[in-house]
Amino acid sequence: MTLRVGLIAVAAACLLACDGGGDGGGTTDTDGGSTSGNSTSAGSAMVTTSPMTTGPVDCIAGQESCECLEGNCIGTLFCVENVCLPGPDLDVPNDPIRVIAGLRVPIDAEVSADEFGWEQTGGPEAVLTGVDLQQLLVDVPAAADPGDVLTLTLTATRNSVPASVDVTIEVVEAVFEEGLPGVDDPMQLGTPTAVSFRGGELWAVMNEGFVSWFDIDFDEKLMEEVATHMGRHDIPGGPLGARLGRIPEDESDADYVLVANAGSQSIEAVAINGGAIEGLATETIDGDPLGPVRGIVRMDDELYFTNGEGGQLLVWDPDPPQPEDGSTGDAAIPPGARVLLSDLANPSAITTGPEPGVLYVGINGQVIRVPILEGGVAGDASPYLTFGEQDDATLRVDGLRFDRAQNLYVGVPDASRLIVARYVAGDSTSTIRNLTDAPEAFSDFAGLSFGENDFGGGTLYYGNASGRVGRVFVGLGD
């Protein structure tokens, strides 16, 4: 919900013709028709016309850019030096914005004004970016306490008329809880390793070899949310990573669960409708096995994936780009899976980020940034977020996700940590918060994904080795 703000002028009680004129016997009324002599209309007083003259009507008193009507103007116009002019028009979020501490929060406004600016007028001190822009970025302090309220004030002037409006950010506690309440059948919910959303349904891939999908509703009798199992497809093997999407270059445009199947060491596509499995790759174009594939993401028209202990970042490309300089000679790059990077420290989770053509890959103790260059090759990988040593296997990253404000969430299951960092363009970032107080059943943070529809767009969902889907409300979705 948004709030539109302006100083409301006193509405004019009547319309008065200025520099009147006629069209052969009358004055023009507000609907474009004509009257003769004096006339009245609903909500207006008697209007006395000036003597008939030739020529057009120049202005109607009280309307925009016309003289004021006894010091007043119609509607939301303002009398400025006896001329009716509009003041500032400010459209901002009306309801408080609820987020956990530490996030970067965007506040979007629509402003019609000659000049305007933002300032903080209440709450714990935040860092503001874009105080002279219609989108303000607010870095909520990581040390802010639940219940703290930050007040941001937008002040504007138009035609010398001032106006201001407040937007509030309310800090909430990070509460980790059951994401699929009421679901406990192991044939419906095994060990979820990846979570995705489609059309308001939650799809969870289970390491036992199947994918299930669920709906959620509020039960008014129980006064609580209850999830419902909607169906399942079998995926033989041991799927670890999955994303909902389409197969690159697939002319059918059908929806699939794109799966990194560690058990069968293959990349597969499971049809949403019917559950038919299409094997996309089981080896590289050089004939090497893919290894225990873990994470998968689609970017542009390729599927990028990791293979954990194999130490590689790979791409499955049905139509790989060819170098324009002919450097490959007669040996064109064939379609299939190719190794982009090797010798990585246990690469697992993978995601796209704010920059086009850039991948973010989780390895032990780090998230690295990998640009994909023209010709389909990987550029130099660089450390983006460092939170531990690469030889520490307990720091494997199994969840990566950016929200719409470019906050990065990093799931580290074996350390029971959910790390929050803010996006930094062209450089490395640092940890803003370490969330480590989740209950044991909800502390693995694998396969992070933001909810949709009834699951809540500001809620982060994830899988756990306990056999539960967890969730935490953070306030911003993707």
CSV table of C-alpha atoms in Angstrom, one decimal, residues 23-459:
chain,number,residue,atom,x,y,z
A,23,ASP,CA,-19.6,32.2,-28.4
A,24,GLY,CA,-22.6,34.0,-29.5
A,25,GLY,CA,-24.7,34.1,-26.4
A,26,GLY,CA,-23.4,32.3,-23.3
A,27,THR,CA,-20.5,31.4,-21.0
A,28,THR,CA,-18.7,28.0,-21.0
A,29,ASP,CA,-19.4,25.7,-18.1
A,30,THR,CA,-17.0,23.1,-16.6
A,31,ASP,CA,-18.4,20.3,-18.9
A,32,GLY,CA,-17.7,22.2,-22.1
A,33,GLY,CA,-21.4,23.0,-22.6
A,34,SER,CA,-22.8,26.5,-22.6
A,35,THR,CA,-25.2,28.5,-20.4
A,36,SER,CA,-26.8,31.8,-20.8
A,37,GLY,CA,-27.0,34.5,-18.2
A,38,ASN,CA,-26.5,33.3,-14.6
A,39,SER,CA,-26.5,29.6,-13.7
A,40,THR,CA,-26.0,27.2,-10.8
A,41,SER,CA,-24.8,23.6,-10.5
A,42,ALA,CA,-24.6,21.1,-7.7
A,43,GLY,CA,-22.1,22.2,-5.1
A,44,SER,CA,-21.6,25.7,-6.6
A,45,ALA,CA,-22.9,29.2,-6.0
A,46,MET,CA,-24.5,31.5,-8.5
A,47,VAL,CA,-22.0,32.6,-11.2
A,48,THR,CA,-22.4,36.0,-12.7
A,49,THR,CA,-21.0,36.3,-16.2
A,50,SER,CA,-19.2,39.4,-17.5
A,51,PRO,CA,-20.6,41.2,-20.5
A,52,MET,CA,-20.4,39.2,-23.8
A,53,THR,CA,-17.3,39.8,-25.7
A,54,THR,CA,-15.7,38.1,-28.7
A,55,GLY,CA,-12.7,35.7,-28.3
A,56,PRO,CA,-12.0,32.6,-26.2
A,57,VAL,CA,-12.3,32.2,-22.5
A,58,ASP,CA,-8.8,32.6,-21.1
A,59,CYS,CA,-9.2,31.1,-17.7
A,60,ILE,CA,-11.6,29.9,-15.0
A,61,ALA,CA,-10.7,31.2,-11.6
A,62,GLY,CA,-9.6,28.5,-9.2
A,63,GLN,CA,-8.3,26.2,-11.8
A,64,GLU,CA,-4.6,25.4,-12.5
A,65,SER,CA,-2.6,28.3,-13.8
A,66,CYS,CA,-5.5,30.7,-13.4
A,67,GLU,CA,-6.1,33.4,-10.8
A,68,CYS,CA,-7.2,32.3,-7.4
A,69,LEU,CA,-10.9,32.4,-6.4
A,70,GLU,CA,-11.1,34.7,-3.4
A,71,GLY,CA,-7.8,33.3,-2.3
A,72,ASN,CA,-8.7,29.6,-2.9
A,73,CYS,CA,-8.2,27.0,-5.6
A,74,ILE,CA,-10.0,23.9,-6.8
A,75,GLY,CA,-9.1,20.5,-5.3
A,76,THR,CA,-5.4,20.2,-4.3
A,77,LEU,CA,-4.2,23.3,-6.0
A,78,PHE,CA,-2.6,26.1,-4.0
A,79,CYS,CA,-2.9,29.8,-4.3
A,80,VAL,CA,0.6,31.1,-5.0
A,81,GLU,CA,0.9,34.9,-5.6
A,82,ASN,CA,-2.8,34.8,-6.7
A,83,VAL,CA,-2.2,32.0,-9.2
A,84,CYS,CA,-3.5,28.4,-8.7
A,85,LEU,CA,-0.6,25.9,-9.0
A,86,PRO,CA,0.0,22.3,-7.9
A,87,GLY,CA,2.1,21.5,-4.9
A,88,PRO,CA,4.4,18.4,-4.4
A,89,ASP,CA,2.9,15.0,-5.2
A,90,LEU,CA,4.5,12.3,-3.1
A,91,ASP,CA,3.7,8.6,-3.4
A,92,VAL,CA,5.5,6.4,-0.8
A,93,PRO,CA,4.9,3.1,1.1
A,94,ASN,CA,2.2,3.6,3.6
A,95,ASP,CA,2.6,0.5,5.8
A,96,PRO,CA,5.7,0.0,8.0
A,97,ILE,CA,8.4,-2.0,6.2
A,98,ARG,CA,9.3,-4.9,8.4
A,99,VAL,CA,12.8,-6.4,8.1
A,100,ILE,CA,15.5,-8.1,10.2
A,101,ALA,CA,18.4,-6.0,11.4
A,102,GLY,CA,21.4,-5.6,9.1
A,103,LEU,CA,19.5,-5.5,5.7
A,104,ARG,CA,19.8,-2.9,3.0
A,105,VAL,CA,16.3,-1.8,2.4
A,106,PRO,CA,15.1,0.1,-0.7
A,107,ILE,CA,12.3,2.7,-0.3
A,108,ASP,CA,10.7,3.6,-3.6
A,109,ALA,CA,8.8,6.8,-4.1
A,110,GLU,CA,7.1,8.6,-6.9
A,111,VAL,CA,7.8,12.3,-6.7
A,112,SER,CA,6.5,15.3,-8.6
A,113,ALA,CA,8.4,18.3,-7.3
A,114,ASP,CA,10.9,21.0,-8.1
A,115,GLU,CA,13.2,19.7,-5.5
A,116,PHE,CA,13.2,17.0,-2.8
A,117,GLY,CA,15.4,15.1,-0.4
A,118,TRP,CA,15.4,12.3,2.2
A,119,GLU,CA,16.7,12.4,5.8
A,120,GLN,CA,16.4,10.2,8.8
A,121,THR,CA,14.3,11.7,11.5
A,122,GLY,CA,14.0,8.8,14.0
A,123,GLY,CA,15.4,5.5,15.2
A,124,PRO,CA,18.9,4.0,15.4
A,125,GLU,CA,21.3,5.7,13.0
A,126,ALA,CA,21.3,4.1,9.5
A,127,VAL,CA,23.5,4.7,6.4
A,128,LEU,CA,21.4,6.4,3.6
A,129,THR,CA,22.3,6.2,-0.1
A,130,GLY,CA,20.5,8.2,-2.7
A,131,VAL,CA,19.1,11.0,-0.5
A,132,ASP,CA,18.4,13.0,-3.6
A,133,LEU,CA,16.9,10.1,-5.6
A,134,GLN,CA,13.4,8.6,-5.8
A,135,GLN,CA,14.8,5.3,-4.5
A,136,LEU,CA,16.4,5.6,-1.1
A,137,LEU,CA,18.7,2.7,0.1
A,138,VAL,CA,18.7,2.4,3.9
A,139,ASP,CA,21.4,0.2,5.6
A,140,VAL,CA,19.6,-0.9,8.8
A,141,PRO,CA,22.2,-1.2,11.6
A,142,ALA,CA,23.0,-4.9,12.4
A,143,ALA,CA,22.9,-4.0,16.1
A,144,ALA,CA,19.4,-2.7,15.9
A,145,ASP,CA,17.0,-4.4,18.3
A,146,PRO,CA,13.7,-6.0,17.4
A,147,GLY,CA,11.0,-3.4,17.9
A,148,ASP,CA,13.3,-0.5,16.9
A,149,VAL,CA,11.6,1.9,14.3
A,150,LEU,CA,13.6,3.9,11.8
A,151,THR,CA,11.8,7.0,10.4
A,152,LEU,CA,12.8,8.4,7.0
A,153,THR,CA,11.3,11.7,5.9
A,154,LEU,CA,10.9,12.8,2.3
A,155,THR,CA,10.6,16.6,2.0
A,156,ALA,CA,9.7,18.3,-1.2
A,157,THR,CA,8.9,21.7,-2.7
A,158,ARG,CA,6.9,22.5,-5.9
A,159,ASN,CA,5.9,26.0,-6.9
A,160,SER,CA,7.3,27.2,-3.5
A,161,VAL,CA,4.7,24.9,-1.8
A,162,PRO,CA,6.3,22.5,0.8
A,163,ALA,CA,5.2,19.0,1.7
A,164,SER,CA,6.7,16.1,3.6
A,165,VAL,CA,5.9,12.5,4.4
A,166,ASP,CA,7.3,9.8,6.6
A,167,VAL,CA,8.2,6.2,5.9
A,168,THR,CA,9.0,3.8,8.7
A,169,ILE,CA,11.1,0.6,8.9
A,170,GLU,CA,10.3,-1.7,11.8
A,171,VAL,CA,13.1,-4.1,12.9
A,172,VAL,CA,11.8,-7.7,13.6
A,173,GLU,CA,13.5,-10.7,15.2
A,174,ALA,CA,14.7,-13.5,13.0
A,175,VAL,CA,12.5,-16.4,14.0
A,176,PHE,CA,13.3,-19.9,12.5
A,177,GLU,CA,10.3,-22.2,12.2
A,178,GLU,CA,8.5,-25.0,10.4
A,179,GLY,CA,8.0,-24.2,6.7
A,180,LEU,CA,5.5,-27.0,6.0
A,181,PRO,CA,3.4,-27.3,9.1
A,182,GLY,CA,1.3,-30.5,9.3
A,183,VAL,CA,3.4,-32.5,6.9
A,184,ASP,CA,5.2,-35.5,8.4
A,185,ASP,CA,4.8,-38.4,6.0
A,186,PRO,CA,8.3,-39.5,4.8
A,187,MET,CA,6.7,-40.5,1.5
A,188,GLN,CA,5.8,-36.8,1.0
A,189,LEU,CA,8.8,-35.2,2.7
A,190,GLY,CA,12.1,-36.9,2.9
A,191,THR,CA,15.4,-35.0,3.3
A,192,PRO,CA,14.9,-31.8,1.4
A,193,THR,CA,18.0,-30.5,-0.3
A,194,ALA,CA,16.7,-27.8,-2.5
A,195,VAL,CA,13.5,-25.6,-2.4
A,196,SER,CA,11.9,-23.7,-5.3
A,197,PHE,CA,8.5,-22.0,-5.9
A,198,ARG,CA,6.2,-22.2,-8.9
A,199,GLY,CA,2.7,-20.6,-9.1
A,200,GLY,CA,2.5,-20.3,-5.4
A,201,GLU,CA,3.5,-23.9,-4.7
A,202,LEU,CA,6.6,-25.0,-2.9
A,203,TRP,CA,8.7,-27.7,-4.7
A,204,ALA,CA,11.2,-29.6,-2.6
A,205,VAL,CA,13.7,-32.1,-3.9
A,206,MET,CA,14.5,-35.0,-1.6
A,207,ASN,CA,17.8,-36.8,-1.3
A,208,GLU,CA,16.0,-40.1,-1.1
A,209,GLY,CA,15.1,-39.7,-4.8
A,210,PHE,CA,11.9,-37.8,-5.4
A,211,VAL,CA,10.4,-34.3,-5.6
A,212,SER,CA,7.2,-33.2,-3.8
A,213,TRP,CA,5.2,-30.1,-4.1
A,214,PHE,CA,3.0,-28.4,-1.5
A,215,ASP,CA,0.3,-25.8,-1.0
A,216,ILE,CA,-0.3,-23.9,2.2
A,217,ASP,CA,-3.4,-22.3,3.7
A,218,PHE,CA,-4.5,-20.7,6.9
A,219,ASP,CA,-6.9,-23.0,8.8
A,220,GLU,CA,-9.4,-20.8,10.5
A,221,LYS,CA,-10.6,-23.6,12.8
A,222,LEU,CA,-7.1,-24.4,14.0
A,223,MET,CA,-6.1,-20.7,13.7
A,224,GLU,CA,-2.8,-21.7,12.2
A,225,GLU,CA,-1.2,-22.5,8.8
A,226,VAL,CA,-1.4,-26.0,7.4
A,227,ALA,CA,0.5,-27.3,4.4
A,228,THR,CA,-1.0,-29.8,2.0
A,229,HIS,CA,1.0,-32.3,-0.1
A,230,MET,CA,-0.1,-31.9,-3.8
A,231,GLY,CA,2.0,-34.7,-5.5
A,232,ARG,CA,5.4,-36.2,-6.1
A,233,HIS,CA,7.6,-37.4,-8.9
A,234,ASP,CA,10.4,-40.0,-8.4
A,235,ILE,CA,14.0,-39.1,-9.3
A,236,PRO,CA,16.2,-42.2,-9.0
A,237,GLY,CA,19.6,-41.4,-7.5
A,238,GLY,CA,20.4,-38.8,-4.9
A,239,PRO,CA,19.4,-35.3,-6.1
A,240,LEU,CA,21.1,-32.5,-4.2
A,241,GLY,CA,20.6,-29.3,-6.2
A,242,ALA,CA,17.5,-28.2,-8.2
A,243,ARG,CA,15.9,-25.2,-9.8
A,244,LEU,CA,12.6,-24.8,-11.5
A,245,GLY,CA,12.9,-23.6,-15.1
A,246,ARG,CA,13.1,-24.5,-18.8
A,247,ILE,CA,15.7,-26.5,-20.7
A,248,PRO,CA,17.9,-24.1,-22.7
A,249,GLU,CA,17.0,-24.2,-26.4
A,250,ASP,CA,13.9,-26.4,-25.7
A,251,GLU,CA,11.3,-25.3,-28.3
A,252,SER,CA,8.5,-26.7,-26.2
A,253,ASP,CA,8.9,-24.1,-23.5
A,254,ALA,CA,7.7,-26.7,-21.0
A,255,ASP,CA,8.5,-26.3,-17.3
A,256,TYR,CA,10.9,-28.7,-15.6
A,257,VAL,CA,12.7,-29.3,-12.3
A,258,LEU,CA,16.4,-29.0,-13.4
A,259,VAL,CA,18.2,-31.4,-11.2
A,260,ALA,CA,21.9,-31.9,-10.1
A,261,ASN,CA,21.7,-35.6,-9.3
A,262,ALA,CA,24.8,-36.5,-7.2
A,263,GLY,CA,23.7,-40.2,-6.9
A,264,SER,CA,23.6,-40.8,-10.7
A,265,GLN,CA,26.3,-38.1,-11.4
A,266,SER,CA,24.1,-36.5,-14.0
A,267,ILE,CA,22.2,-33.4,-14.9
A,268,GLU,CA,18.5,-34.1,-15.5
A,269,ALA,CA,15.2,-32.4,-16.3
A,270,VAL,CA,12.1,-33.7,-14.7
A,271,ALA,CA,8.9,-32.6,-16.4
A,272,ILE,CA,6.5,-30.7,-14.1
A,273,ASN,CA,3.6,-32.4,-15.9
A,274,GLY,CA,3.9,-36.1,-15.7
A,275,GLY,CA,7.3,-36.5,-14.2
A,276,ALA,CA,9.1,-37.8,-17.2
A,277,ILE,CA,12.9,-37.6,-16.8
A,278,GLU,CA,15.2,-36.3,-19.5
A,279,GLY,CA,18.9,-36.9,-19.1
A,280,LEU,CA,20.9,-33.9,-20.2
A,281,ALA,CA,24.4,-34.9,-19.4
A,282,THR,CA,26.3,-37.7,-17.6
A,283,GLU,CA,29.8,-36.8,-18.8
A,284,THR,CA,31.8,-33.9,-20.2
A,285,ILE,CA,32.5,-33.4,-23.9
A,286,ASP,CA,35.9,-34.9,-23.1
A,287,GLY,CA,34.3,-38.1,-21.8
A,288,ASP,CA,35.0,-37.5,-18.1
A,289,PRO,CA,32.3,-38.3,-15.5
A,290,LEU,CA,30.5,-35.3,-14.1
A,291,GLY,CA,31.2,-36.3,-10.6
A,292,PRO,CA,28.9,-35.8,-7.6
A,293,VAL,CA,27.0,-32.7,-8.9
A,294,ARG,CA,25.5,-30.5,-6.2
A,295,GLY,CA,24.4,-27.1,-7.2
A,296,ILE,CA,22.7,-25.9,-10.4
A,297,VAL,CA,21.4,-22.6,-11.9
A,298,ARG,CA,20.3,-21.4,-15.3
A,299,MET,CA,21.8,-18.2,-16.6
A,300,ASP,CA,21.0,-17.0,-20.1
A,301,ASP,CA,20.7,-20.1,-22.3
A,302,GLU,CA,23.1,-22.4,-20.3
A,303,LEU,CA,22.9,-24.5,-17.2
A,304,TYR,CA,25.8,-24.0,-14.8
A,305,PHE,CA,26.6,-26.5,-12.0
A,306,THR,CA,29.1,-27.6,-9.5
A,307,ASN,CA,30.4,-31.1,-8.5
A,308,GLY,CA,31.5,-30.6,-4.8
A,309,GLU,CA,34.5,-32.8,-4.0
A,310,GLY,CA,35.2,-32.9,-7.8
A,311,GLY,CA,36.3,-29.2,-7.4
A,312,GLN,CA,34.8,-28.0,-10.6
A,313,LEU,CA,32.4,-25.5,-12.1
A,314,LEU,CA,30.8,-26.8,-15.3
A,315,VAL,CA,28.3,-25.6,-17.9
A,316,TRP,CA,25.8,-27.6,-20.0
A,317,ASP,CA,25.4,-25.7,-23.2
A,318,PRO,CA,23.3,-27.1,-26.1
A,319,ASP,CA,24.6,-24.4,-28.5
A,320,PRO,CA,28.0,-23.1,-27.2
A,321,PRO,CA,29.3,-19.8,-28.6
A,322,GLN,CA,32.3,-20.1,-30.9
A,323,PRO,CA,35.2,-17.7,-30.7
A,324,GLU,CA,34.9,-15.0,-33.4
A,325,ASP,CA,38.7,-15.1,-34.0
A,326,GLY,CA,38.6,-18.7,-35.1
A,327,SER,CA,41.0,-19.7,-32.4
A,328,THR,CA,39.6,-23.2,-32.1
A,329,GLY,CA,40.4,-23.9,-35.8
A,330,ASP,CA,38.3,-26.6,-37.4
A,331,ALA,CA,37.6,-28.1,-33.9
A,332,ALA,CA,34.4,-26.2,-33.1
A,333,ILE,CA,33.2,-26.3,-29.5
A,334,PRO,CA,30.6,-29.0,-29.4
A,335,PRO,CA,27.4,-29.0,-27.4
A,336,GLY,CA,27.4,-30.7,-24.0
A,337,ALA,CA,29.0,-30.2,-20.6
A,338,ARG,CA,32.3,-28.4,-20.3
A,339,VAL,CA,34.6,-27.7,-17.4
A,340,LEU,CA,35.0,-24.0,-16.7
A,341,LEU,CA,37.0,-24.0,-13.5
A,342,SER,CA,38.9,-26.7,-11.6
A,343,ASP,CA,40.7,-27.1,-8.3
A,344,LEU,CA,38.0,-25.3,-6.3
A,345,ALA,CA,37.5,-26.1,-2.6
A,346,ASN,CA,34.3,-28.2,-2.6
A,347,PRO,CA,32.1,-26.0,-4.8
A,348,SER,CA,28.4,-26.5,-4.0
A,349,ALA,CA,25.7,-23.8,-4.0
A,350,ILE,CA,25.6,-21.5,-7.1
A,351,THR,CA,23.4,-18.5,-8.0
A,352,THR,CA,23.2,-15.5,-10.2
A,353,GLY,CA,23.4,-12.0,-8.8
A,354,PRO,CA,22.8,-8.3,-9.5
A,355,GLU,CA,25.3,-8.2,-12.4
A,356,PRO,CA,24.4,-9.9,-15.8
A,357,GLY,CA,26.8,-12.6,-16.9
A,358,VAL,CA,28.3,-13.2,-13.4
A,359,LEU,CA,28.0,-16.3,-11.2
A,360,TYR,CA,28.4,-16.6,-7.5
A,361,VAL,CA,29.7,-19.9,-6.3
A,362,GLY,CA,30.0,-21.2,-2.7
A,363,ILE,CA,33.1,-23.0,-1.7
A,364,ASN,CA,34.6,-23.9,1.7
A,365,GLY,CA,34.7,-20.7,3.7
A,366,GLN,CA,34.1,-18.4,0.7
A,367,VAL,CA,31.7,-17.2,-2.0
A,368,ILE,CA,33.6,-16.5,-5.2
A,369,ARG,CA,32.6,-14.3,-8.1
A,370,VAL,CA,33.0,-15.8,-11.6
A,371,PRO,CA,32.4,-13.6,-14.7
A,372,ILE,CA,31.4,-15.6,-17.8
A,373,LEU,CA,33.1,-14.0,-20.8
A,374,GLU,CA,32.3,-13.9,-24.5
A,375,GLY,CA,32.9,-17.3,-26.0
A,376,GLY,CA,31.4,-19.1,-23.0
A,377,VAL,CA,34.6,-19.2,-21.0
A,378,ALA,CA,35.1,-18.3,-17.3
A,379,GLY,CA,37.0,-15.2,-16.4
A,380,ASP,CA,39.2,-14.9,-13.3
A,381,ALA,CA,37.4,-16.0,-10.2
A,382,SER,CA,37.8,-13.6,-7.3
A,383,PRO,CA,36.9,-13.9,-3.6
A,384,TYR,CA,33.6,-12.1,-3.0
A,385,LEU,CA,32.8,-13.0,0.6
A,386,THR,CA,35.3,-14.7,2.9
A,387,PHE,CA,34.2,-16.2,6.3
A,388,GLY,CA,36.6,-19.0,6.9
A,389,GLU,CA,39.4,-21.2,5.6
A,390,GLN,CA,39.1,-23.2,2.4
A,391,ASP,CA,40.6,-26.3,4.1
A,392,ASP,CA,37.7,-26.3,6.6
A,393,ALA,CA,35.2,-28.8,5.2
A,394,THR,CA,32.6,-27.8,7.8
A,395,LEU,CA,32.3,-24.5,6.0
A,396,ARG,CA,30.8,-25.9,2.8
A,397,VAL,CA,28.2,-23.5,1.3
A,398,ASP,CA,24.9,-25.3,0.5
A,399,GLY,CA,22.6,-22.2,0.1
A,400,LEU,CA,23.1,-18.9,-1.8
A,401,ARG,CA,20.4,-16.3,-2.6
A,402,PHE,CA,20.2,-12.6,-3.3
A,403,ASP,CA,17.1,-10.7,-2.4
A,404,ARG,CA,15.7,-7.8,-4.5
A,405,ALA,CA,17.7,-5.3,-2.5
A,406,GLN,CA,20.9,-7.2,-3.3
A,407,ASN,CA,21.4,-8.6,0.2
A,408,LEU,CA,23.2,-12.0,0.0
A,409,TYR,CA,22.2,-15.0,2.2
A,410,VAL,CA,24.7,-17.8,2.6
A,411,GLY,CA,23.7,-21.1,4.1
A,412,VAL,CA,26.5,-23.1,5.9
A,413,PRO,CA,24.8,-26.4,7.1
A,414,ASP,CA,27.7,-28.0,9.0
A,415,ALA,CA,28.3,-24.8,10.9
A,416,SER,CA,24.6,-24.1,11.5
A,417,ARG,CA,25.0,-20.6,10.1
A,418,LEU,CA,23.0,-18.3,7.9
A,419,ILE,CA,25.3,-15.4,6.8
A,420,VAL,CA,24.0,-12.1,5.6
A,421,ALA,CA,26.1,-9.7,3.5
A,422,ARG,CA,25.3,-6.6,1.4
A,423,TYR,CA,26.1,-6.4,-2.3
A,424,VAL,CA,29.2,-4.5,-3.2
A,425,ALA,CA,29.7,-3.8,-6.9
A,426,GLY,CA,33.2,-4.5,-8.4
A,427,ASP,CA,34.7,-5.4,-5.1
A,428,SER,CA,34.5,-7.9,-2.2
A,429,THR,CA,31.9,-7.7,0.6
A,430,SER,CA,31.9,-8.7,4.2
A,431,THR,CA,29.6,-10.4,6.7
A,432,ILE,CA,26.9,-8.2,8.2
A,433,ARG,CA,25.3,-10.8,10.4
A,434,ASN,CA,25.8,-14.4,11.4
A,435,LEU,CA,22.5,-16.0,12.4
A,436,THR,CA,23.4,-19.0,14.5
A,437,ASP,CA,20.5,-19.4,16.9
A,438,ALA,CA,18.2,-21.5,14.8
A,439,PRO,CA,16.7,-24.7,16.5
A,440,GLU,CA,18.7,-27.8,15.5
A,441,ALA,CA,15.9,-29.1,13.2
A,442,PHE,CA,16.0,-25.8,11.2
A,443,SER,CA,19.7,-25.0,11.2
A,444,ASP,CA,21.1,-26.4,7.9
A,445,PHE,CA,20.1,-23.7,5.4
A,446,ALA,CA,20.4,-25.8,2.2
A,447,GLY,CA,18.8,-24.8,-1.1
A,448,LEU,CA,17.7,-21.3,-0.1
A,449,SER,CA,14.7,-19.8,-1.9
A,450,PHE,CA,12.2,-17.0,-1.3
A,451,GLY,CA,8.5,-17.8,-0.9
A,452,GLU,CA,5.7,-16.7,-3.2
A,453,ASN,CA,2.0,-16.0,-2.7
A,454,ASP,CA,0.7,-17.6,0.5
A,455,PHE,CA,4.2,-18.8,1.4
A,456,GLY,CA,5.2,-15.1,1.9
A,457,GLY,CA,7.5,-13.2,-0.5
A,458,GLY,CA,9.6,-11.9,2.4
A,459,THR,CA,10.2,-15.3,3.8
